[in-house]
PDB file of C-alpha atoms in Angstrom:
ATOM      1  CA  UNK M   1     -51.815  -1.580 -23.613  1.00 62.00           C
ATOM      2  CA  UNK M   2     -48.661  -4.452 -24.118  1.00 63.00           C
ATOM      3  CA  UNK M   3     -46.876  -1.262 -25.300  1.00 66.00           C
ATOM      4  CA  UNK M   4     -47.539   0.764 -22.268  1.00 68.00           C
ATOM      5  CA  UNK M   5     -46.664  -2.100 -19.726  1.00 65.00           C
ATOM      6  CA  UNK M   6     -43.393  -2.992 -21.633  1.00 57.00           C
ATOM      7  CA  UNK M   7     -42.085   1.299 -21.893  1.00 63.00           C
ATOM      8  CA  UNK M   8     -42.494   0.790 -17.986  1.00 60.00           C
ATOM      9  CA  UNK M   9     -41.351  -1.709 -17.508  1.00 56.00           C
ATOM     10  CA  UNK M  10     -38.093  -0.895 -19.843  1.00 54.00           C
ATOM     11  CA  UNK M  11     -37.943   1.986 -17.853  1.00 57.00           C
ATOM     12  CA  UNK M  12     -38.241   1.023 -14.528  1.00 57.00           C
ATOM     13  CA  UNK M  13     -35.394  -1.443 -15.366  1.00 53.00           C
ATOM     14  CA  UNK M  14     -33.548   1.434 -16.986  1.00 48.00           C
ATOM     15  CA  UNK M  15     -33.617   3.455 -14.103  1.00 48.00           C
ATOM     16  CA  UNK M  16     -32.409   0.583 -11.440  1.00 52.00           C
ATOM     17  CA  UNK M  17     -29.666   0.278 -14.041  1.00 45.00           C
ATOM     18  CA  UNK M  18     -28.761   3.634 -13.570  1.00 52.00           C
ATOM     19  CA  UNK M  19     -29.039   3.684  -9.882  1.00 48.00           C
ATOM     20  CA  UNK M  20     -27.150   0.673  -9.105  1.00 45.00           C
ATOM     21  CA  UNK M  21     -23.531   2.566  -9.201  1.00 45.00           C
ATOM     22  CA  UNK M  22     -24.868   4.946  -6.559  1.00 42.00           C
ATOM     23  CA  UNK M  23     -25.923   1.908  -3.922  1.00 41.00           C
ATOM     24  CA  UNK M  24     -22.963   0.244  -4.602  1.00 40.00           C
ATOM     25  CA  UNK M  25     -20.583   3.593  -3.169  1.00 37.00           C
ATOM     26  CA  UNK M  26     -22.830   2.928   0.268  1.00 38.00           C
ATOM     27  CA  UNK M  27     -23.971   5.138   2.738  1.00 39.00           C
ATOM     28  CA  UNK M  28     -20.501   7.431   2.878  1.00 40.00           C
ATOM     29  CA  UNK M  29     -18.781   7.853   5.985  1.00 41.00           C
ATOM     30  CA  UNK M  30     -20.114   6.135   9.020  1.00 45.00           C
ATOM     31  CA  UNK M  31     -21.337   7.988  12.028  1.00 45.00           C
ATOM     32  CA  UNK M  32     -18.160   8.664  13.741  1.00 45.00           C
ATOM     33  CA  UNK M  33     -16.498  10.520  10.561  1.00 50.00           C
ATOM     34  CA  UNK M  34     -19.567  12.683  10.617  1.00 67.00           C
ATOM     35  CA  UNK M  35     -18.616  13.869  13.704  1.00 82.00           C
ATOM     36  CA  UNK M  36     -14.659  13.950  14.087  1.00 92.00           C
ATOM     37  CA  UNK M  37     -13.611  17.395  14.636  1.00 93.00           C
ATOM     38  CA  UNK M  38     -10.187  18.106  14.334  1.00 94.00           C
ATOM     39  CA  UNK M  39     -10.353  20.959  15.950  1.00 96.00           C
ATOM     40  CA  UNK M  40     -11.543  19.446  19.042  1.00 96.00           C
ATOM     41  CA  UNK M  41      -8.832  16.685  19.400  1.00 97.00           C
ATOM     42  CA  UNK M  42      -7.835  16.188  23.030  1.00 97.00           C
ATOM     43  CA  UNK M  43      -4.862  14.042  24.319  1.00 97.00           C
ATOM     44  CA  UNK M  44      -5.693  11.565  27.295  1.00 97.00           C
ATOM     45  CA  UNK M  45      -3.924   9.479  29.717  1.00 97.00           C
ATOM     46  CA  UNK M  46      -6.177   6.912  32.114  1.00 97.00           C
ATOM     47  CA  UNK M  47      -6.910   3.634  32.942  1.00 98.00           C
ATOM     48  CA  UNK M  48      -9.723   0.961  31.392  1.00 98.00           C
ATOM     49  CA  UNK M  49     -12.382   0.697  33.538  1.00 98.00           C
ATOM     50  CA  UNK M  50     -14.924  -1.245  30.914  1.00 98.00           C
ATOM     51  CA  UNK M  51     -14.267  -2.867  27.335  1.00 97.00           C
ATOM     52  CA  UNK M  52     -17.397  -2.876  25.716  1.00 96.00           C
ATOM     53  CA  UNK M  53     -18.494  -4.409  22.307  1.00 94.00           C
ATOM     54  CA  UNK M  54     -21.872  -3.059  20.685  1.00 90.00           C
ATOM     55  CA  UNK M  55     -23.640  -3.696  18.073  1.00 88.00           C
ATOM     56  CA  UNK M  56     -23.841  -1.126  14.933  1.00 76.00           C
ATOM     57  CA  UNK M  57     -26.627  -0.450  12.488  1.00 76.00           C
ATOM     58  CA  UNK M  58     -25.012  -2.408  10.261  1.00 77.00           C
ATOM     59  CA  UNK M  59     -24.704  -5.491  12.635  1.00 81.00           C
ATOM     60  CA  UNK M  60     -20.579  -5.034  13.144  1.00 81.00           C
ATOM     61  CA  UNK M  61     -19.812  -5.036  16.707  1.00 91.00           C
ATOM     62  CA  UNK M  62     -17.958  -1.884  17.915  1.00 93.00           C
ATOM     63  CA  UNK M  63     -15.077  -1.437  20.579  1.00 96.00           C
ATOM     64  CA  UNK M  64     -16.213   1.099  23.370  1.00 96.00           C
ATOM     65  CA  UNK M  65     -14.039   2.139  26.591  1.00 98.00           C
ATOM     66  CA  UNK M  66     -14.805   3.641  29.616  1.00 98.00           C
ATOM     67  CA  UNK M  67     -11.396   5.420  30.694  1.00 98.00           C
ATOM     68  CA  UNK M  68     -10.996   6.531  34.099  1.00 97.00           C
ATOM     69  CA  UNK M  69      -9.000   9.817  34.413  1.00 95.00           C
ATOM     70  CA  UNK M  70      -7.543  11.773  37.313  1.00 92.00           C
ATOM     71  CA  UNK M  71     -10.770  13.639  38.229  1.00 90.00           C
ATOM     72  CA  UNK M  72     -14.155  12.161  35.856  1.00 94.00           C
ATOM     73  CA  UNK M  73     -14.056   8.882  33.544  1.00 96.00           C
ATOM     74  CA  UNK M  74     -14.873   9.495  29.486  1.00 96.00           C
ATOM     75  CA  UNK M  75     -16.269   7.485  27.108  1.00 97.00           C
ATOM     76  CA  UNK M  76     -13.803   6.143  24.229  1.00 97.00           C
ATOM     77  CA  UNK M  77     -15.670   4.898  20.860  1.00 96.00           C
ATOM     78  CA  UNK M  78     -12.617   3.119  19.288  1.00 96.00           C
ATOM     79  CA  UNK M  79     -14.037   1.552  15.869  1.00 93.00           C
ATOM     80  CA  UNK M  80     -15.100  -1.585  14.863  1.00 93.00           C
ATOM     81  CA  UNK M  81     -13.857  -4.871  16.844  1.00 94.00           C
ATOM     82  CA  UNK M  82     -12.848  -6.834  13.407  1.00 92.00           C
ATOM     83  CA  UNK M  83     -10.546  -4.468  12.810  1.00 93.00           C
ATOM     84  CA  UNK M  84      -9.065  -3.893  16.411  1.00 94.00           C
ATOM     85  CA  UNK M  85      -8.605  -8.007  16.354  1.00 93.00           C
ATOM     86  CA  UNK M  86      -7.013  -7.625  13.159  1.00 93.00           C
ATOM     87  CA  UNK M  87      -3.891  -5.320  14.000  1.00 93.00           C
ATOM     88  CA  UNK M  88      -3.543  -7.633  16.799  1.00 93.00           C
ATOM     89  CA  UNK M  89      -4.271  -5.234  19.380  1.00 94.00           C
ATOM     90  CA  UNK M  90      -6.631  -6.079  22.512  1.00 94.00           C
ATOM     91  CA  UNK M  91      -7.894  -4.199  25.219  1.00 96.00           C
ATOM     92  CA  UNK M  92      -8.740  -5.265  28.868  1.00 96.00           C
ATOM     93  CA  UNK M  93      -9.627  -3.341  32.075  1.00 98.00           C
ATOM     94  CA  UNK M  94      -7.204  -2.040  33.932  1.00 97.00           C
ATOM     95  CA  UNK M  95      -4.809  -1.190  31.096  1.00 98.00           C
ATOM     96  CA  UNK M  96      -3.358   1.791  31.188  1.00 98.00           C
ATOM     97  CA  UNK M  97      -3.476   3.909  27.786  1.00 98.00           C
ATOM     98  CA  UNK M  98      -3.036   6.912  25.920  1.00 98.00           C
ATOM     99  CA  UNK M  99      -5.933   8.069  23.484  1.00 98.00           C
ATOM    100  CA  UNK M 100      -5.741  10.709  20.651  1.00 98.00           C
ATOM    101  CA  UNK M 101      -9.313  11.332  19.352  1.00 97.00           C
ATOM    102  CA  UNK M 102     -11.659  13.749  18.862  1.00 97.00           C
ATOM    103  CA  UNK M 103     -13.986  15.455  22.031  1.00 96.00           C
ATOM    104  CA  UNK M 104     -17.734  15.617  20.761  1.00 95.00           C
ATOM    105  CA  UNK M 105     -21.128  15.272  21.666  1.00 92.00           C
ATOM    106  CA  UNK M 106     -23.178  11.945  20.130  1.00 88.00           C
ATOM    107  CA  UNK M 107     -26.234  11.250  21.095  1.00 87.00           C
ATOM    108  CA  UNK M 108     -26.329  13.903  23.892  1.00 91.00           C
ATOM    109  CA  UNK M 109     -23.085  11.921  25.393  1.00 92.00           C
ATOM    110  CA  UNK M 110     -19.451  13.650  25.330  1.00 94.00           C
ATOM    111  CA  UNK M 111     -17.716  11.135  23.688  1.00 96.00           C
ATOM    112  CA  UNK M 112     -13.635  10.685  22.643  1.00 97.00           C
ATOM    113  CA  UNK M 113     -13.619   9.584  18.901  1.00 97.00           C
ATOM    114  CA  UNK M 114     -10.449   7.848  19.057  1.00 97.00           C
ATOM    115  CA  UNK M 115      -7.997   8.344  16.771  1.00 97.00           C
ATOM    116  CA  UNK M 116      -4.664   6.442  17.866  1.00 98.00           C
ATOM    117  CA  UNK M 117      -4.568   4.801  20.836  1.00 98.00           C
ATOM    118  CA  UNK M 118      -0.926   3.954  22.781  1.00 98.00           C
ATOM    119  CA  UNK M 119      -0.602   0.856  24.905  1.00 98.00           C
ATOM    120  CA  UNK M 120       2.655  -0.365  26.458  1.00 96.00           C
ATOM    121  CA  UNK M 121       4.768   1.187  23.757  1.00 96.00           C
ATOM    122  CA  UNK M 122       2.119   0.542  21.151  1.00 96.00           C
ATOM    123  CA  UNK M 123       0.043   2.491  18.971  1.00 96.00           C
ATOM    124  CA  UNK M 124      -2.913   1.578  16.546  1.00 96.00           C
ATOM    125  CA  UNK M 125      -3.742   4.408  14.316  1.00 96.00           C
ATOM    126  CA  UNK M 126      -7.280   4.213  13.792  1.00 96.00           C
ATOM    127  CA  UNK M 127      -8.373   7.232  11.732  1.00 95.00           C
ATOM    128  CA  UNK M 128      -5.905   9.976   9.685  1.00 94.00           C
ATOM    129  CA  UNK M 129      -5.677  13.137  11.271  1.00 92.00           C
ATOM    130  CA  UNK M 130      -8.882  14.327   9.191  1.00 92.00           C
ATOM    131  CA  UNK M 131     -10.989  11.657  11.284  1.00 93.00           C
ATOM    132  CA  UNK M 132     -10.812   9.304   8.448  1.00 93.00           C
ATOM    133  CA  UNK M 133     -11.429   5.557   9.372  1.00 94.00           C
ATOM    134  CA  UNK M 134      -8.654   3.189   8.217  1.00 92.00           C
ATOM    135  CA  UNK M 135     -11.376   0.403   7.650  1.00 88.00           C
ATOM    136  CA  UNK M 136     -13.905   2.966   5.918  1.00 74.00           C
ATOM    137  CA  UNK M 137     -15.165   1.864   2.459  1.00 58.00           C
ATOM    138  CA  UNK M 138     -13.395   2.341  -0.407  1.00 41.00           C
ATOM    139  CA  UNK M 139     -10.727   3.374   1.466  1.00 48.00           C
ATOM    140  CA  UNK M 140      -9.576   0.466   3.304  1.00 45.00           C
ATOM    141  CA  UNK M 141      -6.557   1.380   4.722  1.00 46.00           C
ATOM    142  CA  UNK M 142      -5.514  -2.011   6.416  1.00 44.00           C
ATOM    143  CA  UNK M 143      -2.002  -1.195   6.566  1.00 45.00           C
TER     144      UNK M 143
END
């Protein structure tokens, strides 16, 4: 019976062993490289009408704008607020932008996954043109 409980044991601890690598590499791309479609990038010219910071599964806040454009206003999921804060870039309502990103549908919402964003001569790149996130994982692209 010692036998039996120690060969579990020894392979239970085996196994976690084996696992760990796999944890370790995450969940893979967060939500919003699931659903960047290059295919579907739009080009958009408005005005901030909200800056809003939520909070992620993972308990980062996120940078969200409401964009007010000639005839509707779209929602603008920008990426997390850590990294917005540090390229030095801020945004505040009534700015008037530029946004590359990605048209899709999360959540039932039409979103704009942004992928560079232009303000007063400025651009943060956000994503590569696959929809890649600069900040994602192994990746990091802080540069």
């Amino acid at each position: 019976m010692r036998r039996t409980i120690w060969s579990k044991l020894a392979s239970t601890f085996l196994l976690t062993l084996m696992t760990m690598p796999l944890l370790a590499q995450g969940s893979g791309p967060g939500t919003g490289m699931r659903h960047y479609d290059p295919k579907t990038e739009v080009t958009i010219n408005g005005t901030i009408e909200d800056v809003q910071q939520q909070t992620g599964k993972g308990g980062w806040k996120g940078t969200h704008l409401i964009l007010k454009l000639e005839s509707a206003s779209v929602h603008v999921h920008v990426g997390p607020s850590s990294y917005i804060e540090q390229k030095q870039f801020a945004f505040g309502k009534g700015d008037t932008i530029k946004v590359v990103g990605s048209k899709v549908t999360i959540s039932g919402q039409e979103v704009v996954l942004a992928r560079e964003i232009t303000k007063d001569g400025k651009t943060v790149v956000l994503r590569n043109a696959q929809g890649v996130p600069k900040w994602s994982g192994g990746r990091r692209q802080y540069n």
